[in-house]
């Protein structure tokens, strides 16, 4: 019979410990919730990605050129290691959407006559493929942003001519899981889209009949990506090819992979906190229970219960925690998982994104939780098992207190007798105090960990706007223009300063290492695009030589005075060996900077600019912006500060939910730790406290004696938690690909404040909860009871 | 020390054989030494002892004379430093932990000075703790009836007086139909009147069920209720006497 006397004992004791068991179950459940939600989202995204890439033949190598005769496709196909090749026409267009002050930026891609490309197939969600010259298929996110449906029309400026296209279908593409405008830092579905149309029509519009400017290919199994890319680059070089891109560097894929990597790390890091705290709390409660029950354990042994039976009995408590904790955790995890995955789904577009709760995931969550709880129980239960039956006939010796070092320093005069009692309790169990503090610190660090990403991003933007990119608007041209344009723009009413920039694709080599990079030509003086060295000093653009971002320098192993080989990947494709004269500290990108003159000499022309930075009268920004956009050669006018603000606005609701969840989870841990400690303190010291009440101490005074401990634990936990959060954020960042981003971890004072306030609130709430029972302390009953 | 043990065994071989025949529980040359830092405490210093089938035995001695130590070893709660222990023909001296557990589980009933009831279980459930794991137990209700507590089955220990708690403890001890009932100061924590009540119960159990019973006490008048009295002092047996007549518990005075 399962409800034998021993199990009844467990059940009854569970009932008296219900508050403690509940709080531990909540902490355990929180760990499972995080694990299921984060890991489940990770696994679901990863599975969707693999399936999507496979079924829609996401290419392995991508390349662009200016105008390549179609006949070259066969030579690309003949390269050893190439499985299939798809050529197309890919052009930038703008979409002057009505009601939008800025035309949206679009990428127009051709579809082969069959409509089914051999690489990068599209997934039609609605409608059909284009059948006429004036039909397009539109990327879903953009269509959703404007409520566009098949049959609607969109205006598109194609090669300078405004046309109206009928939307034939709405689609997704493995190339644009995350659709981001080149040069932008975040996606903006209202201002960026991708369109597909028939190849013949697009080719005609850009005079590319019988030619292509974009090629992608799939590799044969076991082929060397490096040698295929080298072969492809060689073939395309005469036609303006500026270097192929591997799948891992394809922008959408890179961002999705990065996000997945981070999610993968987070999905183990975050649950680890809960798992650790669960183990600690189980140990705390069970250890206390077993110490209290020494005579009962001895009796059970004396009347013939075996060590195994007694061990199992106390481990039963673990299952009382584990069962509701797991059920709660799985249910919560499933809910949160759906929510998180849906959030990802709005940014990362996959054909079918389903939260996949696998048996393996559930088993891992439950087994890891069980192992943690059992590990926490282990030490306590072992002491029960080891208890020699005869020795335990005597009741445990009264707790031994000593005068601590602190006391001997003579602080007793300062903190009084009740302070002394608090201090003695802590010095008597320093390890428990430390572990409790550590658990609370873990909760604090979770809050920081859940916020530092956005903090760092904002800090990066603000720092960049303050130091390096001081323009109000950046004007981007479809192709490089003559430097005279800068002066023209400077004369536009409202423009205060205009400075031209030139970006040239290059490949930089040093020793055996090489990277594709962009060489930026800066004007003199450069007041809007500045270079800033490590620690903040402005670095002057040298008349001779180049300045590199520190990341690029590190990757290539370059030092000041070295002369790397720089190959220009357009025009005459000259190669030079400029001297490295300095490094700048930029978080994003691997750029090379030189004076515009240096770049012009390198290109063998009189100079050109690919974008112009403007300082604008703040009152006339909108006017200037609108006027600039009317020029057909200008493809985009971007306002980085506005972009950042829009990105933040778009993510507010997401961030609010995220904040609420992280607060709830962290507060649960703090509550659990403080509550359990206070309860145990109360159980152990009810007698002392009742005696003090009899002696005339007030409720407030005895509350302080009991809860002073917890107050100190929290006080100790706060600095440790803040530090831990920061250290964790750093550790987390170091797992992120250092080549693409080199974030400085920045934690806003707001985040620190939030963590502290949440902790204090949760601690105060649980302390008050325990204090209620202190207020109703039945003096007579307590003094009469055994303990 | 090994040699000494061999000698002791050789010398007392006839005594061993005698013990095997007549005694249900016996020990020979028992020593128990506690190391307390620098000093050795000789709790038992060469004790020969036997408990015979069906008898009511009182183990008398001042506090600290080694009574509990002896009882713990006889009951399989502890192991001796030296000497041998027998349960019937079975030797317990070097028994492994699980053998001792099985011995306690099936053959020994314990009654402790402080009752040692599980506070979260009712009287019935405290007895069920034993009947759950014993081979051919009494019903908990029957056992509690034997100690006169048939009316208090569902009361928790805190709802019972000390004497009632001790009677529940006795019910728990006898519910497994033990071969031996070992009681360590069962009246030690009780007032005189309640103590008598508890002794009456033990006396009746011994007469009705025939369970060999050893009762520890430092309270000399209780010895009158025994078949045999063994006196301990300083870890040695001072003397053994047999009472011609066994006094009724209710006639005792102290
Ligand atoms: N676990 C122990 N550790 C050390 N000394 C002990 C231990 N148990 C008993 N003793 C000592 O052994 C002696 C006999 O103790 P005990 O058998 O409890 O005596 P009694 O039950 O007759 O009062 C005493 O001196 C006691 O201090
Ligand atoms: Mg004793």
PDB file of C-alpha atoms in Angstrom, chain A residues 78-169:
ATOM      1  CA  UNK A  78      32.050  23.792 -64.891  1.00  0.00           C
ATOM      2  CA  UNK A  79      34.091  24.872 -61.847  1.00  0.00           C
ATOM      3  CA  UNK A  80      35.018  21.771 -59.854  1.00  0.00           C
ATOM      4  CA  UNK A  81      32.754  21.462 -56.819  1.00  0.00           C
ATOM      5  CA  UNK A  82      29.814  23.429 -58.205  1.00  0.00           C
ATOM      6  CA  UNK A  83      26.502  21.560 -58.207  1.00  0.00           C
ATOM      7  CA  UNK A  84      24.004  24.097 -59.547  1.00  0.00           C
ATOM      8  CA  UNK A  85      24.153  27.710 -60.637  1.00  0.00           C
ATOM      9  CA  UNK A  86      21.416  30.331 -60.780  1.00  0.00           C
ATOM     10  CA  UNK A  87      21.984  33.656 -62.488  1.00  0.00           C
ATOM     11  CA  UNK A  88      19.646  36.597 -62.148  1.00  0.00           C
ATOM     12  CA  UNK A  89      19.267  40.321 -62.361  1.00  0.00           C
ATOM     13  CA  UNK A  90      19.247  42.088 -59.007  1.00  0.00           C
ATOM     14  CA  UNK A  91      18.736  45.825 -58.788  1.00  0.00           C
ATOM     15  CA  UNK A  92      17.990  48.445 -56.193  1.00  0.00           C
ATOM     16  CA  UNK A  93      14.693  50.259 -56.565  1.00  0.00           C
ATOM     17  CA  UNK A  94      12.667  52.647 -54.464  1.00  0.00           C
ATOM     18  CA  UNK A  95       9.011  52.490 -53.547  1.00  0.00           C
ATOM     19  CA  UNK A  96       7.432  55.934 -53.090  1.00  0.00           C
ATOM     20  CA  UNK A  97       4.616  54.659 -50.925  1.00  0.00           C
ATOM     21  CA  UNK A  98       1.852  57.182 -50.415  1.00  0.00           C
ATOM     22  CA  UNK A  99       1.708  58.574 -46.911  1.00  0.00           C
ATOM     23  CA  UNK A 100       5.301  57.625 -46.181  1.00  0.00           C
ATOM     24  CA  UNK A 101       7.600  60.628 -46.064  1.00  0.00           C
ATOM     25  CA  UNK A 102      10.546  58.543 -47.243  1.00  0.00           C
ATOM     26  CA  UNK A 103      10.350  56.201 -50.202  1.00  0.00           C
ATOM     27  CA  UNK A 104      11.043  52.669 -49.105  1.00  0.00           C
ATOM     28  CA  UNK A 105      14.126  50.925 -50.348  1.00  0.00           C
ATOM     29  CA  UNK A 106      13.618  47.807 -52.377  1.00  0.00           C
ATOM     30  CA  UNK A 107      15.691  45.063 -53.910  1.00  0.00           C
ATOM     31  CA  UNK A 108      14.220  43.826 -57.172  1.00  0.00           C
ATOM     32  CA  UNK A 109      15.202  40.275 -58.100  1.00  0.00           C
ATOM     33  CA  UNK A 110      14.474  38.394 -61.283  1.00  0.00           C
ATOM     34  CA  UNK A 111      12.761  35.028 -61.397  1.00  0.00           C
ATOM     35  CA  UNK A 112      13.695  32.573 -64.149  1.00  0.00           C
ATOM     36  CA  UNK A 113      11.054  31.914 -66.820  1.00  0.00           C
ATOM     37  CA  UNK A 114      10.025  28.722 -65.021  1.00  0.00           C
ATOM     38  CA  UNK A 115       9.445  30.755 -61.877  1.00  0.00           C
ATOM     39  CA  UNK A 116      11.379  28.175 -59.885  1.00  0.00           C
ATOM     40  CA  UNK A 117      15.014  29.136 -59.319  1.00  0.00           C
ATOM     41  CA  UNK A 118      17.539  26.326 -58.827  1.00  0.00           C
ATOM     42  CA  UNK A 119      18.831  28.187 -55.769  1.00  0.00           C
ATOM     43  CA  UNK A 120      17.040  30.510 -53.350  1.00  0.00           C
ATOM     44  CA  UNK A 121      13.531  29.433 -54.303  1.00  0.00           C
ATOM     45  CA  UNK A 122      10.713  31.574 -52.965  1.00  0.00           C
ATOM     46  CA  UNK A 123       7.846  30.351 -50.833  1.00  0.00           C
ATOM     47  CA  UNK A 124       4.577  31.780 -52.082  1.00  0.00           C
ATOM     48  CA  UNK A 125       2.285  32.433 -49.155  1.00  0.00           C
ATOM     49  CA  UNK A 126      -0.458  34.071 -51.173  1.00  0.00           C
ATOM     50  CA  UNK A 127      -1.310  34.549 -54.817  1.00  0.00           C
ATOM     51  CA  UNK A 128       0.800  33.310 -57.678  1.00  0.00           C
ATOM     52  CA  UNK A 129       4.038  33.980 -59.556  1.00  0.00           C
ATOM     53  CA  UNK A 130       4.243  37.020 -61.864  1.00  0.00           C
ATOM     54  CA  UNK A 131       2.923  36.258 -65.318  1.00  0.00           C
ATOM     55  CA  UNK A 132       3.076  39.714 -66.858  1.00  0.00           C
ATOM     56  CA  UNK A 133       5.744  42.390 -67.068  1.00  0.00           C
ATOM     57  CA  UNK A 134       3.925  44.604 -64.585  1.00  0.00           C
ATOM     58  CA  UNK A 135       3.466  42.013 -61.886  1.00  0.00           C
ATOM     59  CA  UNK A 136       5.634  41.437 -58.839  1.00  0.00           C
ATOM     60  CA  UNK A 137       5.825  39.146 -55.879  1.00  0.00           C
ATOM     61  CA  UNK A 138       6.330  41.052 -52.648  1.00  0.00           C
ATOM     62  CA  UNK A 139       8.100  40.107 -49.407  1.00  0.00           C
ATOM     63  CA  UNK A 140       5.593  39.269 -46.703  1.00  0.00           C
ATOM     64  CA  UNK A 141       6.806  41.588 -43.928  1.00  0.00           C
ATOM     65  CA  UNK A 142       6.447  44.667 -46.132  1.00  0.00           C
ATOM     66  CA  UNK A 143       3.043  43.565 -47.421  1.00  0.00           C
ATOM     67  CA  UNK A 144       1.906  43.082 -43.837  1.00  0.00           C
ATOM     68  CA  UNK A 145       3.276  46.450 -42.770  1.00  0.00           C
ATOM     69  CA  UNK A 146       1.079  48.150 -45.356  1.00  0.00           C
ATOM     70  CA  UNK A 147      -1.806  45.702 -45.492  1.00  0.00           C
ATOM     71  CA  UNK A 148      -1.067  44.864 -49.125  1.00  0.00           C
ATOM     72  CA  UNK A 149      -2.725  41.879 -50.753  1.00  0.00           C
ATOM     73  CA  UNK A 150      -2.481  40.202 -54.156  1.00  0.00           C
ATOM     74  CA  UNK A 151      -4.344  42.376 -56.663  1.00  0.00           C
ATOM     75  CA  UNK A 152      -3.211  45.637 -55.024  1.00  0.00           C
ATOM     76  CA  UNK A 153      -0.798  47.898 -56.817  1.00  0.00           C
ATOM     77  CA  UNK A 154       2.513  49.320 -55.586  1.00  0.00           C
ATOM     78  CA  UNK A 155       4.503  52.183 -57.091  1.00  0.00           C
ATOM     79  CA  UNK A 156       8.138  51.354 -57.817  1.00  0.00           C
ATOM     80  CA  UNK A 157      10.852  53.579 -59.254  1.00  0.00           C
ATOM     81  CA  UNK A 158      12.789  51.254 -61.569  1.00  0.00           C
ATOM     82  CA  UNK A 159      15.959  52.681 -63.035  1.00  0.00           C
ATOM     83  CA  UNK A 160      14.687  56.197 -62.521  1.00  0.00           C
ATOM     84  CA  UNK A 161      11.211  55.541 -63.978  1.00  0.00           C
ATOM     85  CA  UNK A 162       8.159  55.427 -61.769  1.00  0.00           C
ATOM     86  CA  UNK A 163       5.901  52.506 -62.561  1.00  0.00           C
ATOM     87  CA  UNK A 164       2.914  50.842 -60.986  1.00  0.00           C
ATOM     88  CA  UNK A 165       3.097  47.105 -60.356  1.00  0.00           C
ATOM     89  CA  UNK A 166       0.294  44.727 -59.622  1.00  0.00           C
ATOM     90  CA  UNK A 167       1.007  42.413 -56.692  1.00  0.00           C
ATOM     91  CA  UNK A 168       0.667  38.873 -58.030  1.00  0.00           C
ATOM     92  CA  UNK A 169       1.789  37.124 -54.872  1.00  0.00           C
TER      93      UNK A 169
END
